[in-house]
Amino acid sequence: NAGVTQTPKFRVLKTGQSMTLLCAQDMNHEYMYWYRQDPGMGLRLIHYSVGEGTTAKGEVPDGYNVSRLKKQNFLLGLESAAPSQTSVYFCASSYWGQGKYFGPGTRLTVT
Amino acid sequence: GQQLNQSPQSMFIQEGEDVSMNCTSSSIFNTWLWYKQDPGEGPVLLIALYKAGELTSNGRLTAQFGITRKDSFLNISASIPSDVGIYFCAGQGGSEKLVFGKGTKLTVNP
């Protein structure tokens, strides 16, 4: 099992550009999440999904969109990147009420 | 919103020493989780606690779910250099959302 994988590992964007981050899990988990991690802020939930075709807002959803067309994939989109979105993005998945398994992260810089 | 207070913020210890860190909250949680994050990596789940009062071990690591459901602690015994990293607590209430502490950075001197 690969667990949770994320693509790409690194990305540099100019302000106003768009991009999509891909998360894939092979554990048949129902729940998937996108977090961002900033220095001194810990991990903050952006959006999450409780099953294929569902999405919900987390703590810091503004400026991001998500889609869960297939159970194993959860996409995070930035339509118009801003410098405030420079961060490390982590995807996670789990069964309900169980510990979450995290991917290796995507380091995004917006200039 | 819900917040977790994790302490200490950082620790510098000698190899072989025991370590203790804790998290407290003003809210009740149904689940407490402890993660470790190495530089450049994602958090890795160390221990999951699902019942108030539960004490669970994973090798040299021991964690407890506080009886009030508002706190948890993690102990590491006989620390070794590979224990270095950032340790996060996380609490989960009635929804699927996790609340994370801000982390404890552990440095182990050989």
mmCIF file of N, CA and C in Angstrom, chain A residues 37 40-44, chain B residues 3-7 22-24 32-34 86-91 98-104:
data_model
loop_
_atom_site.group_PDB
_atom_site.id
_atom_site.type_symbol
_atom_site.label_atom_id
_atom_site.label_comp_id
_atom_site.label_asym_id
_atom_site.label_seq_id
_atom_site.Cartn_x
_atom_site.Cartn_y
_atom_site.Cartn_z
ATOM 1 N N GLN A 37 -0.309 24.042 6.695
ATOM 2 C CA GLN A 37 0.540 24.193 7.872
ATOM 3 C C GLN A 37 1.435 25.396 7.681
ATOM 4 N N GLY A 40 4.188 28.264 13.377
ATOM 5 C CA GLY A 40 3.532 28.786 14.576
ATOM 6 C C GLY A 40 2.024 28.651 14.592
ATOM 7 N N MET A 41 1.443 28.113 13.510
ATOM 8 C CA MET A 41 -0.026 28.022 13.442
ATOM 9 C C MET A 41 -0.526 26.592 13.550
ATOM 10 N N GLY A 42 0.337 25.632 13.531
ATOM 11 C CA GLY A 42 -0.131 24.251 13.550
ATOM 12 C C GLY A 42 -0.805 23.897 12.234
ATOM 13 N N LEU A 43 -1.662 22.909 12.270
ATOM 14 C CA LEU A 43 -2.383 22.445 11.082
ATOM 15 C C LEU A 43 -3.805 22.986 11.116
ATOM 16 N N ARG A 44 -4.235 23.573 9.999
ATOM 17 C CA ARG A 44 -5.583 24.124 9.929
ATOM 18 C C ARG A 44 -6.338 23.478 8.783
ATOM 19 N N GLN B 3 -9.867 25.352 20.825
ATOM 20 C CA GLN B 3 -8.417 25.521 20.799
ATOM 21 C C GLN B 3 -7.782 24.536 21.749
ATOM 22 N N LEU B 4 -6.578 24.102 21.378
ATOM 23 C CA LEU B 4 -5.798 23.236 22.244
ATOM 24 C C LEU B 4 -4.552 23.981 22.685
ATOM 25 N N ASN B 5 -4.230 23.880 23.964
ATOM 26 C CA ASN B 5 -2.999 24.448 24.486
ATOM 27 C C ASN B 5 -2.006 23.310 24.681
ATOM 28 N N GLN B 6 -0.947 23.308 23.898
ATOM 29 C CA GLN B 6 0.054 22.248 23.987
ATOM 30 C C GLN B 6 1.306 22.812 24.623
ATOM 31 N N SER B 7 1.845 22.073 25.583
ATOM 32 C CA SER B 7 3.074 22.528 26.233
ATOM 33 C C SER B 7 3.966 21.345 26.562
ATOM 34 N N ASN B 22 2.015 17.761 27.191
ATOM 35 C CA ASN B 22 0.574 17.603 27.383
ATOM 36 C C ASN B 22 -0.225 18.624 26.593
ATOM 37 N N CYS B 23 -1.494 18.325 26.480
ATOM 38 C CA CYS B 23 -2.439 19.208 25.804
ATOM 39 C C CYS B 23 -3.661 19.382 26.673
ATOM 40 N N THR B 24 -4.158 20.598 26.723
ATOM 41 C CA THR B 24 -5.378 20.879 27.471
ATOM 42 C C THR B 24 -6.333 21.667 26.594
ATOM 43 N N TRP B 32 -8.481 11.551 21.340
ATOM 44 C CA TRP B 32 -7.214 12.288 21.385
ATOM 45 C C TRP B 32 -6.208 11.500 20.537
ATOM 46 N N LEU B 33 -5.466 12.256 19.729
ATOM 47 C CA LEU B 33 -4.465 11.651 18.871
ATOM 48 C C LEU B 33 -3.130 12.337 19.095
ATOM 49 N N TRP B 34 -2.057 11.565 18.985
ATOM 50 C CA TRP B 34 -0.706 12.127 19.064
ATOM 51 C C TRP B 34 0.043 11.782 17.778
ATOM 52 N N ILE B 86 8.789 17.229 15.768
ATOM 53 C CA ILE B 86 7.717 18.010 16.371
ATOM 54 C C ILE B 86 6.559 17.068 16.671
ATOM 55 N N TYR B 87 6.091 17.116 17.898
ATOM 56 C CA TYR B 87 4.986 16.270 18.335
ATOM 57 C C TYR B 87 3.721 17.119 18.433
ATOM 58 N N PHE B 88 2.654 16.634 17.833
ATOM 59 C CA PHE B 88 1.377 17.334 17.848
ATOM 60 C C PHE B 88 0.331 16.489 18.557
ATOM 61 N N CYS B 89 -0.477 17.163 19.371
ATOM 62 C CA CYS B 89 -1.688 16.525 19.865
ATOM 63 C C CYS B 89 -2.837 16.990 18.986
ATOM 64 N N ALA B 90 -3.895 16.218 18.948
ATOM 65 C CA ALA B 90 -5.096 16.591 18.201
ATOM 66 C C ALA B 90 -6.301 16.009 18.922
ATOM 67 N N GLY B 91 -7.360 16.805 18.975
ATOM 68 C CA GLY B 91 -8.593 16.356 19.615
ATOM 69 C C GLY B 91 -9.734 16.351 18.623
ATOM 70 N N LEU B 98 -10.680 17.673 13.249
ATOM 71 C CA LEU B 98 -9.646 17.581 14.276
ATOM 72 C C LEU B 98 -9.175 18.984 14.622
ATOM 73 N N VAL B 99 -8.916 19.195 15.908
ATOM 74 C CA VAL B 99 -8.282 20.429 16.352
ATOM 75 C C VAL B 99 -6.868 20.073 16.765
ATOM 76 N N PHE B 100 -5.883 20.783 16.221
ATOM 77 C CA PHE B 100 -4.489 20.468 16.497
ATOM 78 C C PHE B 100 -3.889 21.454 17.487
ATOM 79 N N GLY B 101 -3.007 20.947 18.342
ATOM 80 C CA GLY B 101 -2.150 21.815 19.119
ATOM 81 C C GLY B 101 -1.061 22.384 18.216
ATOM 82 N N LYS B 102 -0.290 23.340 18.730
ATOM 83 C CA LYS B 102 0.719 24.003 17.914
ATOM 84 C C LYS B 102 2.051 23.267 17.919
ATOM 85 N N GLY B 103 2.130 22.180 18.646
ATOM 86 C CA GLY B 103 3.307 21.328 18.556
ATOM 87 C C GLY B 103 4.322 21.555 19.654
ATOM 88 N N THR B 104 5.064 20.497 19.961
ATOM 89 C CA THR B 104 6.203 20.536 20.875
ATOM 90 C C THR B 104 7.419 20.087 20.089
#
